[in-house]
Protein backbone atom coordinates (compact mmCIF):
# COMPACT_ATOMS: atom_id res chain seq x y z
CA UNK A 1 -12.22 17.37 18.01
CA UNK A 2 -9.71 14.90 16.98
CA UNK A 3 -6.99 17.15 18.09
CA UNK A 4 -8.01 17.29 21.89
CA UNK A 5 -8.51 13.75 21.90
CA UNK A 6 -4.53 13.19 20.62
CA UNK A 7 -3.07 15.19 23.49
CA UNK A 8 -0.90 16.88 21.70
CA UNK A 9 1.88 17.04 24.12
CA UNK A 10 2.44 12.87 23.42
CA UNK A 11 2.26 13.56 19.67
CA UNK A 12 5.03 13.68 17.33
CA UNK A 13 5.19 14.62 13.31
CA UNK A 14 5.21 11.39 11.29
CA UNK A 15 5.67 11.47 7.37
CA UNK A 16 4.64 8.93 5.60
CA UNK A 17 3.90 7.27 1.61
CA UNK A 18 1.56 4.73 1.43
CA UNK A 19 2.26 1.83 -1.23
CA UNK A 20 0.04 2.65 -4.30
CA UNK A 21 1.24 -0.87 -6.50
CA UNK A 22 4.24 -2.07 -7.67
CA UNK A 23 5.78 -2.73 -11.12
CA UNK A 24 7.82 -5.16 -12.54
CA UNK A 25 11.17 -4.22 -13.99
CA UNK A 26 12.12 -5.33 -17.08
CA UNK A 27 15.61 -5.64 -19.14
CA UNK A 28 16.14 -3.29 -22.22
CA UNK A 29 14.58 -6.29 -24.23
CA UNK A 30 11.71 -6.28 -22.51
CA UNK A 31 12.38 -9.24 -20.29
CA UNK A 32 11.25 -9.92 -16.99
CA UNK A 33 13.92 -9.51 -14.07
CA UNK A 34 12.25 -11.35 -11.48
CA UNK A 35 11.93 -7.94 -8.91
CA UNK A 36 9.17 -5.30 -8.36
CA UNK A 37 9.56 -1.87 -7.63
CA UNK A 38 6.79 -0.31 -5.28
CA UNK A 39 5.76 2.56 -6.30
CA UNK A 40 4.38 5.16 -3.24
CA UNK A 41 2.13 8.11 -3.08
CA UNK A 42 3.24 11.45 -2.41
CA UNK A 43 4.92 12.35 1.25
CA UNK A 44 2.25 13.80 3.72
CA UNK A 45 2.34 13.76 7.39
CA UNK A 46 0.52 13.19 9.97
CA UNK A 47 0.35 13.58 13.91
CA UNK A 48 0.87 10.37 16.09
CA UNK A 49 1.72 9.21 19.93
CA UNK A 50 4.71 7.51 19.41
CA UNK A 51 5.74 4.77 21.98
CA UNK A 52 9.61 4.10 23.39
CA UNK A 53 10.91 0.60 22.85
CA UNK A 54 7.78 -2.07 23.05
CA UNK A 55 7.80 -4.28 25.95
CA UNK A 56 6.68 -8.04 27.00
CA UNK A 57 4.13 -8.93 24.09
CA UNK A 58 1.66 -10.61 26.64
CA UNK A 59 0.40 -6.65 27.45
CA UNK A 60 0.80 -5.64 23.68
CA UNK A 61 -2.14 -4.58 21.27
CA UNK A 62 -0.72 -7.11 18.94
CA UNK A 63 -0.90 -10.30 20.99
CA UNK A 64 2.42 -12.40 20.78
CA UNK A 65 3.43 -10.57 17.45
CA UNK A 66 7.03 -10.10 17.58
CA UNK A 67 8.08 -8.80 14.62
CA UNK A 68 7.82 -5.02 15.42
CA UNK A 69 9.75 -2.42 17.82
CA UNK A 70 7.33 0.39 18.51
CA UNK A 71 3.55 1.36 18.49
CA UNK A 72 2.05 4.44 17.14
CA UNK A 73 -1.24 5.45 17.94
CA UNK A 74 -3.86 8.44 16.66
CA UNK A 75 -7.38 9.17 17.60
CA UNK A 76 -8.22 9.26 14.05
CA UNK A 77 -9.77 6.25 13.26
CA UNK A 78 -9.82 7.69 9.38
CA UNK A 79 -5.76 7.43 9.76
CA UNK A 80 -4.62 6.89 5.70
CA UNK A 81 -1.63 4.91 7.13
CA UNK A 82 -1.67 1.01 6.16
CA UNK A 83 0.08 -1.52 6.44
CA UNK A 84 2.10 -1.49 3.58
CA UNK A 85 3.12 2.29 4.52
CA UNK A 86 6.78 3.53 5.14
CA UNK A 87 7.33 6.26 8.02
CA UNK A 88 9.66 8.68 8.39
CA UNK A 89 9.74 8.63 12.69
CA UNK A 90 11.63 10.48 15.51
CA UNK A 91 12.65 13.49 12.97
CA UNK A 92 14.25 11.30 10.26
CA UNK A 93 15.32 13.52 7.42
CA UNK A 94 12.61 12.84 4.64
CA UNK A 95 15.11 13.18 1.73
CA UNK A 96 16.63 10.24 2.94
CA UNK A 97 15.61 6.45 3.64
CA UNK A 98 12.34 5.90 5.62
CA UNK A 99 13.31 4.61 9.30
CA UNK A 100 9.77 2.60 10.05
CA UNK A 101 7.79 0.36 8.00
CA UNK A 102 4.35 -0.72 9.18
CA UNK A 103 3.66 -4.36 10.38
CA UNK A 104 0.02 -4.16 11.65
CA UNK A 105 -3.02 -1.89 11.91
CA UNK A 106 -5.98 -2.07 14.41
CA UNK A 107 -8.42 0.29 13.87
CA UNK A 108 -11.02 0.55 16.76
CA UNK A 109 -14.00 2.73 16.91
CA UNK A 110 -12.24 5.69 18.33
CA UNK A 111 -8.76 5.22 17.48
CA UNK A 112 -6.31 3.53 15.88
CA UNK A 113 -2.90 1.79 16.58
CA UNK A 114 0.23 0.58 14.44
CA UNK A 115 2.63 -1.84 15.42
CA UNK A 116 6.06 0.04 13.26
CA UNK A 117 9.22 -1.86 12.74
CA UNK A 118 12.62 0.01 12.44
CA UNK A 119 14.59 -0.98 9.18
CA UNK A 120 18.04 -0.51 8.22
CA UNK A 121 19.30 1.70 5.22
CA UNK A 122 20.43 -1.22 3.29
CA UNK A 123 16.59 -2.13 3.15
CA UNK A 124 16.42 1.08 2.08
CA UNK A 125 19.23 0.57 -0.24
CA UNK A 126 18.19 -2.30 -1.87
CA UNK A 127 15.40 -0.90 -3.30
CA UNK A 128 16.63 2.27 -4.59
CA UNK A 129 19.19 -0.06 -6.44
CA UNK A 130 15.97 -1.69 -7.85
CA UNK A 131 14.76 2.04 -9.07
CA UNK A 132 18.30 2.16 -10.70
CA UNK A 133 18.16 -1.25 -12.46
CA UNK A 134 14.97 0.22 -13.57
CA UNK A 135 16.09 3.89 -14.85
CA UNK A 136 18.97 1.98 -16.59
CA UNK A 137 16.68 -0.70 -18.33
CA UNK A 138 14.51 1.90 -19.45
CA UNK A 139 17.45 4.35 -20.54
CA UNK A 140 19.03 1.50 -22.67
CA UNK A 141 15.56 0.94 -24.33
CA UNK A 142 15.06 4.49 -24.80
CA UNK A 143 18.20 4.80 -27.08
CA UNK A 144 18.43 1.03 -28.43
CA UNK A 145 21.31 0.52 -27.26
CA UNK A 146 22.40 -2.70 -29.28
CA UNK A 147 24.12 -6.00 -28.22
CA UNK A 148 27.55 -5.11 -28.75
CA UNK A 149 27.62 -1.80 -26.68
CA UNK A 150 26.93 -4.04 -23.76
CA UNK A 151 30.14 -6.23 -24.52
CA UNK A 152 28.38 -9.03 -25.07
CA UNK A 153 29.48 -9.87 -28.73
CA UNK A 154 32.98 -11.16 -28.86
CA UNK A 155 35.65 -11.95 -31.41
CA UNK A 156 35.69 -15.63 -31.88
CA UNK A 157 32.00 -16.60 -31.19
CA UNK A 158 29.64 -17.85 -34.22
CA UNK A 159 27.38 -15.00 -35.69
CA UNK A 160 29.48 -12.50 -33.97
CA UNK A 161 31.07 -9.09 -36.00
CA UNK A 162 34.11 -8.82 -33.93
CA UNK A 163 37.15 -6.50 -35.06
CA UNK A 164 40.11 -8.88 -36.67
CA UNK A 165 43.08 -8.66 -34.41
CA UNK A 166 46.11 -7.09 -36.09
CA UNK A 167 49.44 -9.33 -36.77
């Protein structure tokens, strides 16, 4: 009964991953970088109302939050979007960067509604360059790769094994 209760006409496919944890990344000597990589489940969907552009935050669900652009709403108050999900909204291509992160959740007994922020590909960006630093840590440890393939033994310095120049 769900379904009737959505008019389905106002509804709009929504993909999202919900945040499952995150993980630290690590050098190839097992040293803390000082970032986390969130790890999310697997992509599923989900039919939601959508809102245009939100207006003056005195009439908003969300009081005088500001921080968020849009609302989405379902008559499923059992909704697995949280608010640490990503969305993929307004037909965003889901092989690329998510378009809407979630800010805010208030269930009610018959419904539920999200305040959704719109973020920028860089955000995006930024952490798939975290998933990189990441692959590459982990490839480097994977085939102990030693100091001096990284460059960072030089002729010159104490302890070092550099190659004597030629006269």
């Amino acid at each position: 009964m769900i379904v009737f209760r959505n008019l389905m006409i106002n509804c709009q496919p929504v993909f999202f991953k919900n945040l499952i944890g995150t993980e630290e990344l690590m050098d190839e000597f097992g040293n803390s970088l000082g970032s986390y990589l969130p790890i999310y489940s697997e992509l599923k969907s989900t039919m939601l109302c959508v809102s245009p552009n939100k207006g003056n935050s005195e009439v908003e669900q969300f009081g005088s939050l500001e921080d968020y652009d849009r609302t989405a709403t379902t008559a499923d108050p059992h909704c697995p979007i949280d608010e640490n999900s990503v969305l993929w909204v307004d037909g965003a291509d889901t092989d690329g960067p998510y378009n809407y992160i979630v800010k805010r959740k208030a269930p009610w007994k018959n419904s539920t509604q999200y305040a959704i922020k719109r973020v920028t590909v860089s955000e995006y960006e930024a952490e798939k360059n975290l998933f990189e630093q990441k692959a590459k840590a982990e490839a480097a440890y994977a085939n102990h790769q030693t100091e001096t393939e990284y460059g960072l033994h030089q002729s010159g310095v104490e302890g070092s094994q550099g190659v004597p120049e030629e006269s």
